[in-house]
mmCIF file of C-alpha atoms in Angstrom:
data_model
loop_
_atom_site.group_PDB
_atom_site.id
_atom_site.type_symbol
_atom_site.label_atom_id
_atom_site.label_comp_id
_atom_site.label_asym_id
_atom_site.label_seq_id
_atom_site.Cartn_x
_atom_site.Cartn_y
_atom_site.Cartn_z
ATOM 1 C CA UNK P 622 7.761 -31.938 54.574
ATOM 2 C CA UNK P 623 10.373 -29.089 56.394
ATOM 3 C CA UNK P 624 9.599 -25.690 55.580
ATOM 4 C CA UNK P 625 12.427 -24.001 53.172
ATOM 5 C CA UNK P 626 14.406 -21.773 55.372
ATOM 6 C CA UNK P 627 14.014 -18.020 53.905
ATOM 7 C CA UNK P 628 17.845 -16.571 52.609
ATOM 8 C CA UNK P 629 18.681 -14.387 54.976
ATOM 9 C CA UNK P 630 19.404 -10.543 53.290
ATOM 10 C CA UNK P 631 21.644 -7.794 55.351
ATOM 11 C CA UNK P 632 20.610 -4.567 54.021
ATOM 12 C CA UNK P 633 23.376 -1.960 54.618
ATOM 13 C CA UNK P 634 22.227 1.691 54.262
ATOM 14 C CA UNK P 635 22.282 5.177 56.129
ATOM 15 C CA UNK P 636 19.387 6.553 54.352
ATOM 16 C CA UNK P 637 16.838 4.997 56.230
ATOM 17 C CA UNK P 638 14.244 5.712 53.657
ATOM 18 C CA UNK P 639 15.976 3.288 51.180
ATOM 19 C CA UNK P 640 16.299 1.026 53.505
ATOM 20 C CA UNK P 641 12.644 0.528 54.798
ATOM 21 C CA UNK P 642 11.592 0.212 51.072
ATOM 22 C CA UNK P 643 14.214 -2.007 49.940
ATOM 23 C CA UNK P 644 13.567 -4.411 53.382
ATOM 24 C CA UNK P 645 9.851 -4.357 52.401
ATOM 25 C CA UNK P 646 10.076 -5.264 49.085
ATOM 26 C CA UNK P 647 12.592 -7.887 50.321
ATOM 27 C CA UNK P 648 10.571 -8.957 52.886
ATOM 28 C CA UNK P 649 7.665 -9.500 50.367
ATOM 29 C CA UNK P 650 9.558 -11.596 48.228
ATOM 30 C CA UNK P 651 10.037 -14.041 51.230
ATOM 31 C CA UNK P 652 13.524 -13.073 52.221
ATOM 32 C CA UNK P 653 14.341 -12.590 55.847
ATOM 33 C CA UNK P 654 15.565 -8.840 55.889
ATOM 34 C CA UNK P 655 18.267 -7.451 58.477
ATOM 35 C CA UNK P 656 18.792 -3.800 58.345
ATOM 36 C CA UNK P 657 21.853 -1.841 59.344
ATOM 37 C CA UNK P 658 22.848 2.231 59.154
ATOM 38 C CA UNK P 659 26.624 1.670 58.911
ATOM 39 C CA UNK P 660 29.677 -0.680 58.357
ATOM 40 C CA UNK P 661 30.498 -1.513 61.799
ATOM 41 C CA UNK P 662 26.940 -2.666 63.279
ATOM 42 C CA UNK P 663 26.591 -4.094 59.279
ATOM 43 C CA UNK P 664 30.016 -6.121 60.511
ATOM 44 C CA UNK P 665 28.435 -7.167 63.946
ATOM 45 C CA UNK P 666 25.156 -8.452 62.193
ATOM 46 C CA UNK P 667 27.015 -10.618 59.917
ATOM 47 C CA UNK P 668 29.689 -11.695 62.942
ATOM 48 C CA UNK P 669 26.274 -12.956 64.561
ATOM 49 C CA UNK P 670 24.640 -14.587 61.719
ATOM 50 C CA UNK P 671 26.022 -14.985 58.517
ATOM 51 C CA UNK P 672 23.722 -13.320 55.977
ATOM 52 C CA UNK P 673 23.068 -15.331 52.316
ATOM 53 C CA UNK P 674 23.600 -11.734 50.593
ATOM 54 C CA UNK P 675 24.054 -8.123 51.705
ATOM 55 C CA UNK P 676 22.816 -5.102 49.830
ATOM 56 C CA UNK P 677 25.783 -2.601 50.556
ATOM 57 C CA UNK P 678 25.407 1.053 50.024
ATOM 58 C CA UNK P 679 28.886 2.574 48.668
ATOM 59 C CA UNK P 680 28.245 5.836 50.714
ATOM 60 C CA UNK P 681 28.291 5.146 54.262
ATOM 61 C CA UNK P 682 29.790 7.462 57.019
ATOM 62 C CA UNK P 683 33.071 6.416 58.301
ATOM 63 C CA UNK P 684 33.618 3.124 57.059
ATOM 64 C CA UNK P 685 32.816 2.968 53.259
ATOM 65 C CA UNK P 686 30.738 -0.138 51.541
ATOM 66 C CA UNK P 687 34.107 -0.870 49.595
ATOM 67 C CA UNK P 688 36.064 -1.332 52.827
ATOM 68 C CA UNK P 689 32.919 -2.965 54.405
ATOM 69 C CA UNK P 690 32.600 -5.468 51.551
ATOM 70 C CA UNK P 691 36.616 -6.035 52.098
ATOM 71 C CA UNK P 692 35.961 -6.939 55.546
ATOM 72 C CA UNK P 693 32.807 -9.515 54.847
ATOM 73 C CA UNK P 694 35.083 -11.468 52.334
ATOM 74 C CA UNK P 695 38.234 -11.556 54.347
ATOM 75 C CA UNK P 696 35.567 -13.792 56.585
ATOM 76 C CA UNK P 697 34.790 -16.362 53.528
ATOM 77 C CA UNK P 698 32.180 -15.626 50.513
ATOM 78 C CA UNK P 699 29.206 -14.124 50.726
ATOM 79 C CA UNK P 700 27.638 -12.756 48.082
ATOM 80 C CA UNK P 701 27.365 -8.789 47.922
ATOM 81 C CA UNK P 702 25.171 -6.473 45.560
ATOM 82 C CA UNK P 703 26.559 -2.417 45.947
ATOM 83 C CA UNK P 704 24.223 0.036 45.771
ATOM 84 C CA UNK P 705 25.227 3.412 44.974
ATOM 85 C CA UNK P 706 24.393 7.119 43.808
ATOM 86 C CA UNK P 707 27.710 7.137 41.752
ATOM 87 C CA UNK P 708 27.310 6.350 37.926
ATOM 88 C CA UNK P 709 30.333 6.783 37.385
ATOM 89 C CA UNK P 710 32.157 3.564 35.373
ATOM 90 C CA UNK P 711 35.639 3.510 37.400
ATOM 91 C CA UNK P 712 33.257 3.836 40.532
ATOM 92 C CA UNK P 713 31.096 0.817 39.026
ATOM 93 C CA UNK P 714 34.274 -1.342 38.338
ATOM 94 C CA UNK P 715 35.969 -0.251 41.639
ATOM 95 C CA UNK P 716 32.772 -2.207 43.590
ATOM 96 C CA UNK P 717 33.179 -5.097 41.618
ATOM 97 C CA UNK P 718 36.707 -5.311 41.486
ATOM 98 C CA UNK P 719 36.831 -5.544 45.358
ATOM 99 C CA UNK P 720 34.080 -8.473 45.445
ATOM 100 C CA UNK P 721 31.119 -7.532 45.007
ATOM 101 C CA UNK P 722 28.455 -9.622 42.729
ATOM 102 C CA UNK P 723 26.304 -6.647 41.330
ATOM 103 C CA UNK P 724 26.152 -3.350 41.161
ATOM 104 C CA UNK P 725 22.776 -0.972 40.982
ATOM 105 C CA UNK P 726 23.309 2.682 40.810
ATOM 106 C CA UNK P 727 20.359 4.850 42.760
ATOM 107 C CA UNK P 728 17.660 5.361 42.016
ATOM 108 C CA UNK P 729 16.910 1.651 41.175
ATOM 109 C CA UNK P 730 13.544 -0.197 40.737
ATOM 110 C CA UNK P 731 13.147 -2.254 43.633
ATOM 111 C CA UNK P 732 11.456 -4.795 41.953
ATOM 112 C CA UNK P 733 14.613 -4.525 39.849
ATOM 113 C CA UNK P 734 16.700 -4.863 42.899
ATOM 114 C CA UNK P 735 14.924 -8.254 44.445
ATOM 115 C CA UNK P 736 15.097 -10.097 40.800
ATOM 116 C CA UNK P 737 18.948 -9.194 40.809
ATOM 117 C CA UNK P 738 19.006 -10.506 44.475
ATOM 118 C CA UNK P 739 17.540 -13.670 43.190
ATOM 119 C CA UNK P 740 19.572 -13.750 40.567
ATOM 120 C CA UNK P 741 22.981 -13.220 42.759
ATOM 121 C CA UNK P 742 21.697 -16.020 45.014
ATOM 122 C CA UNK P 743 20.879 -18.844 42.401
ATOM 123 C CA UNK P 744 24.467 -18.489 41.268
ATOM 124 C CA UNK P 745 25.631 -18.263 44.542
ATOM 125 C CA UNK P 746 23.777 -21.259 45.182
ATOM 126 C CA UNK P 747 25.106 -23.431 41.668
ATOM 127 C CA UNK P 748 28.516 -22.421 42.685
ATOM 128 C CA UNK P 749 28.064 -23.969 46.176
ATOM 129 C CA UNK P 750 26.748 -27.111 44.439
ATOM 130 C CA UNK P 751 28.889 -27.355 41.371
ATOM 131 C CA UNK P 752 31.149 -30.781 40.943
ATOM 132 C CA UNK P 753 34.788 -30.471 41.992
ATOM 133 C CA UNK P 754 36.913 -28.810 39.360
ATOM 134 C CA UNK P 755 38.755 -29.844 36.669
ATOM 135 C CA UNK P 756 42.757 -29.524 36.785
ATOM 136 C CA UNK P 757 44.680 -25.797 36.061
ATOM 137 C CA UNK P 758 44.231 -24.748 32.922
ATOM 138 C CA UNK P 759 47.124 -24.174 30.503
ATOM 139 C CA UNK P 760 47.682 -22.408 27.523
ATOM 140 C CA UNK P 761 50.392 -19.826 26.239
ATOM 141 C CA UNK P 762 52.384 -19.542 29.116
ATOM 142 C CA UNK P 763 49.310 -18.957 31.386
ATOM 143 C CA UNK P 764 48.561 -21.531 34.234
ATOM 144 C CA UNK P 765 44.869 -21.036 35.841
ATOM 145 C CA UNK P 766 44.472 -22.969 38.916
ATOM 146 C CA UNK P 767 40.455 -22.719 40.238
ATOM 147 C CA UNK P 768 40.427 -24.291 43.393
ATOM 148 C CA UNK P 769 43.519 -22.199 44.419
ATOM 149 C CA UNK P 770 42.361 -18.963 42.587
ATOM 150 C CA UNK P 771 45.853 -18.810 41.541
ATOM 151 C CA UNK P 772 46.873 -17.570 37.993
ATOM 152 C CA UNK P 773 51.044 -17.029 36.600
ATOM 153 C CA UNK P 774 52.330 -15.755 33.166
ATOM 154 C CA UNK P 775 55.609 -17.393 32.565
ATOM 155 C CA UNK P 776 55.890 -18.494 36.103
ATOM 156 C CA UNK P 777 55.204 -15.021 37.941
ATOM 157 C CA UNK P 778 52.280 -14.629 39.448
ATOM 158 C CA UNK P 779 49.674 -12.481 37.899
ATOM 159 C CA UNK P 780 47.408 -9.546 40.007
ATOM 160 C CA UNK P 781 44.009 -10.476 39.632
ATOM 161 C CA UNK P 782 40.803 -9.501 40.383
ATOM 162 C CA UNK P 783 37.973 -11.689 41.305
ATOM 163 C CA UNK P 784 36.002 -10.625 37.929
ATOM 164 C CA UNK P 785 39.281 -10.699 36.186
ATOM 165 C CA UNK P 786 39.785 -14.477 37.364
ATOM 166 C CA UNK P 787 36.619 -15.613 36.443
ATOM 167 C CA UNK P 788 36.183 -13.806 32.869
ATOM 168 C CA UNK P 789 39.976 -15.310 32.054
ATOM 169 C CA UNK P 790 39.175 -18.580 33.330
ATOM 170 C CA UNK P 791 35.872 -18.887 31.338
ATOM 171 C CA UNK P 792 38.145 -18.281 27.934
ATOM 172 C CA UNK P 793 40.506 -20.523 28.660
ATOM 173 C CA UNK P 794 38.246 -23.342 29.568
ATOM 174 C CA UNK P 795 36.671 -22.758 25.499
ATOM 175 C CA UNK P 796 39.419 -21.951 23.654
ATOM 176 C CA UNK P 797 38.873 -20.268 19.982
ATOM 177 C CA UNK P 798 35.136 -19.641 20.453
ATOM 178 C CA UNK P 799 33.964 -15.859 20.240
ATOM 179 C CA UNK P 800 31.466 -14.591 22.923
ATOM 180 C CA UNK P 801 29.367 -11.753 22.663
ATOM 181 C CA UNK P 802 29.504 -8.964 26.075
ATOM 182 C CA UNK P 803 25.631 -10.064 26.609
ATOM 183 C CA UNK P 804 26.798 -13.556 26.795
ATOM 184 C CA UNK P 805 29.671 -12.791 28.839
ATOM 185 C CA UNK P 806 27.669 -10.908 30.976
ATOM 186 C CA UNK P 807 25.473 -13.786 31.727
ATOM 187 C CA UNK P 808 28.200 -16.482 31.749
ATOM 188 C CA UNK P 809 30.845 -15.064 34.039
ATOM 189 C CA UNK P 810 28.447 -12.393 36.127
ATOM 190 C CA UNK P 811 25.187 -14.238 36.520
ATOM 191 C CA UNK P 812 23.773 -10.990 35.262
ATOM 192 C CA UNK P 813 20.469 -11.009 32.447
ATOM 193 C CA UNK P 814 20.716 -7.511 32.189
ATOM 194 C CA UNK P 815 23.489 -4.972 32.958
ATOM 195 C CA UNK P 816 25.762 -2.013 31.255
ATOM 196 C CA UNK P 817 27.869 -4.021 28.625
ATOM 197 C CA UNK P 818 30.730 -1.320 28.946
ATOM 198 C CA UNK P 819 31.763 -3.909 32.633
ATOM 199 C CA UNK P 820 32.562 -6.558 30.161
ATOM 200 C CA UNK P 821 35.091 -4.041 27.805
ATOM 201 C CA UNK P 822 36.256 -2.846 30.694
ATOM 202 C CA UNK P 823 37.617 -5.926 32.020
ATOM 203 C CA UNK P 824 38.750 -7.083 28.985
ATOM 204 C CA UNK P 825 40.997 -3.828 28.355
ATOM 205 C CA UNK P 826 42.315 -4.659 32.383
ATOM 206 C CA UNK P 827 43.110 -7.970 32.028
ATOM 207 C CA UNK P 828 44.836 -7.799 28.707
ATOM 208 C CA UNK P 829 46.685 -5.116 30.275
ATOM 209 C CA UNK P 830 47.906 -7.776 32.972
ATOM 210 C CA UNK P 831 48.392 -10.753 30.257
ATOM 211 C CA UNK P 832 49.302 -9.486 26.832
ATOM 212 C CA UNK P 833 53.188 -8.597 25.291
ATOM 213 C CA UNK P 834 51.591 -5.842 24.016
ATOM 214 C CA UNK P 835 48.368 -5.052 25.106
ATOM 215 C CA UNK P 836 47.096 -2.499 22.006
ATOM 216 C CA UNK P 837 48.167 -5.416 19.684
ATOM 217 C CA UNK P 838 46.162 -8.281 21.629
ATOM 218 C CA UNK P 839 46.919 -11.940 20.746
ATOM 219 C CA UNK P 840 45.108 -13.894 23.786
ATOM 220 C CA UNK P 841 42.425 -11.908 24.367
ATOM 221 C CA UNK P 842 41.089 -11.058 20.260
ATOM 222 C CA UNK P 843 38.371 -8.838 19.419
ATOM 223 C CA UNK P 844 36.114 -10.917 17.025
ATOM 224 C CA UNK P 845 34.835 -8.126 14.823
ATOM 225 C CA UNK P 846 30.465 -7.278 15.044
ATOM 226 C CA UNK P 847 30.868 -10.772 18.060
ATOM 227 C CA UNK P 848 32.671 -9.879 20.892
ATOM 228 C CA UNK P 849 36.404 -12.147 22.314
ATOM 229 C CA UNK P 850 37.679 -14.937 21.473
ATOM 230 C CA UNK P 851 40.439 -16.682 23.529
ATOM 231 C CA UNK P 852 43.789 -17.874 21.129
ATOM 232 C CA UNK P 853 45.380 -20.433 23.079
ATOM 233 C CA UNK P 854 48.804 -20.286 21.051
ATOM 234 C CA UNK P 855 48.669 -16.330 21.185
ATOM 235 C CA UNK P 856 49.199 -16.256 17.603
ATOM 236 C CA UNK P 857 48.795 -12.885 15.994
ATOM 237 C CA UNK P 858 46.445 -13.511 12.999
ATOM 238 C CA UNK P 859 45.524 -9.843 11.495
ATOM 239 C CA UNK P 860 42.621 -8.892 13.556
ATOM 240 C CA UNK P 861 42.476 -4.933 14.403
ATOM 241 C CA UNK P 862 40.000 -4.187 17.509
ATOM 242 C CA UNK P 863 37.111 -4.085 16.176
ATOM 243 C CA UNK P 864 35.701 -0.238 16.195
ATOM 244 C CA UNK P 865 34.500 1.385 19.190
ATOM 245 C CA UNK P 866 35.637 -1.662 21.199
ATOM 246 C CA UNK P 867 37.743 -0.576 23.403
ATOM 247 C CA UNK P 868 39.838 -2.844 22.697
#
């Protein structure tokens, strides 16, 4: 029986003591671990032999992990988890706005880390395997097209995100059923665990890219004490944001 080939993990920090303890516990996990100290050798490495993830440190000299992450994608998918000191929320967002599949602000566990690696991978993996998809989607003006990663409003073309994408296409595909942020969370990131303010935050971005009025929503509806609930006719039916929602 052939031996399973290990994924192969790019690990892209300056601070080489992160690094040797993140490859470690990588390594021990059974992952094939490639280290590098900045965006451009991270670049070459990847040029060579394209990695099954990359752990991408926001912070690097010269070329940042956001425009290194730019430059892995523009080469075809690969799934990215950012690592960074910042906590800050727009930072967070900003990281997985550009691609990226997670995002773990220092210090981290690295047991943590490796079960969110495995966890990026799987659905990476499912993704890779998944049957070929089902026509645009259609509802109140909005077309959705998957395979192009295409989406209009009334015929113009609409400025999404890759999170944004995803989280719209998942409520258009069940129409009038609420979701709670922790099932969001795992439905559309792949992520068990996670800060729950990602999901609000997206929702308050994309309604601002798909609603008449975003403060009155009529897509996008805050189901109070639930979570959102795609309206396919975009009928207004009484529902204030629910409280501390950000909605």
């Amino acid at each position: 029986m052939p031996t399973e080939v290990p994924a192969r993990v790019l690990v892209v920090d300056d601070d080489p003591t992160v690094s040797e303890v993140v490859a470690g516990y990588l390594g021990r996990a059974g992952f094939a671990v490639e280290r590098a100290a900045d965006g451009p050798a991270a670049l070459r490495l990847a040029a060579t032999a394209r990695p099954d993830l990359v752990l991408l440190d926001l912070m690097l000299p010269g070329m940042d992990g956001l425009e290194v992450c730019r430059s892995l994608r523009a080469d075809g998918p690969v799934p990215v988890i950012m690592l960074t000191a910042r906590g800050d929320e727009e930072d967070r967002i900003l990281g997985l706005e550009v691609g990226a599949d997670d995002y773990v602000t220092k210090p981290f566990s690295p047991r943590e880390l490796v079960l969110r690696a495995e966890a990026v991978l799987r659905r990476a993996r499912a993704r890779s395997a998944a049957p070929a998809p089902a026509p645009p989607l259609r509802a109140a003006g909005l077309v959705l097209d998957p395979v192009a990663r295409l989406a209009t409003r009334c015929g113009g073309e609409l400025a999404l995100t890759v999170r944004e994408f995803d989280l719209l296409t998942h409520l258009m595909r069940h129409p009038g059923r609420a979701f709670g942020r922790e099932q969001l969370m795992r439905e559309v990131w792949g992520w068990e665990f996670g800060d729950l303010s990602t999901v609000t935050v997206h929702v308050r971005r994309l309604r601002a890219k798909i609603e008449d009025d975003p403060a009155r929503p009529r897509l996008i509806q805050t189901v109070w004490g639930v979570g959102y609930r795609f309206d396919a006719t975009g009928m207004d039916h009484g529902r204030a944001p629910e409280a501390g929602d950000d909605a």
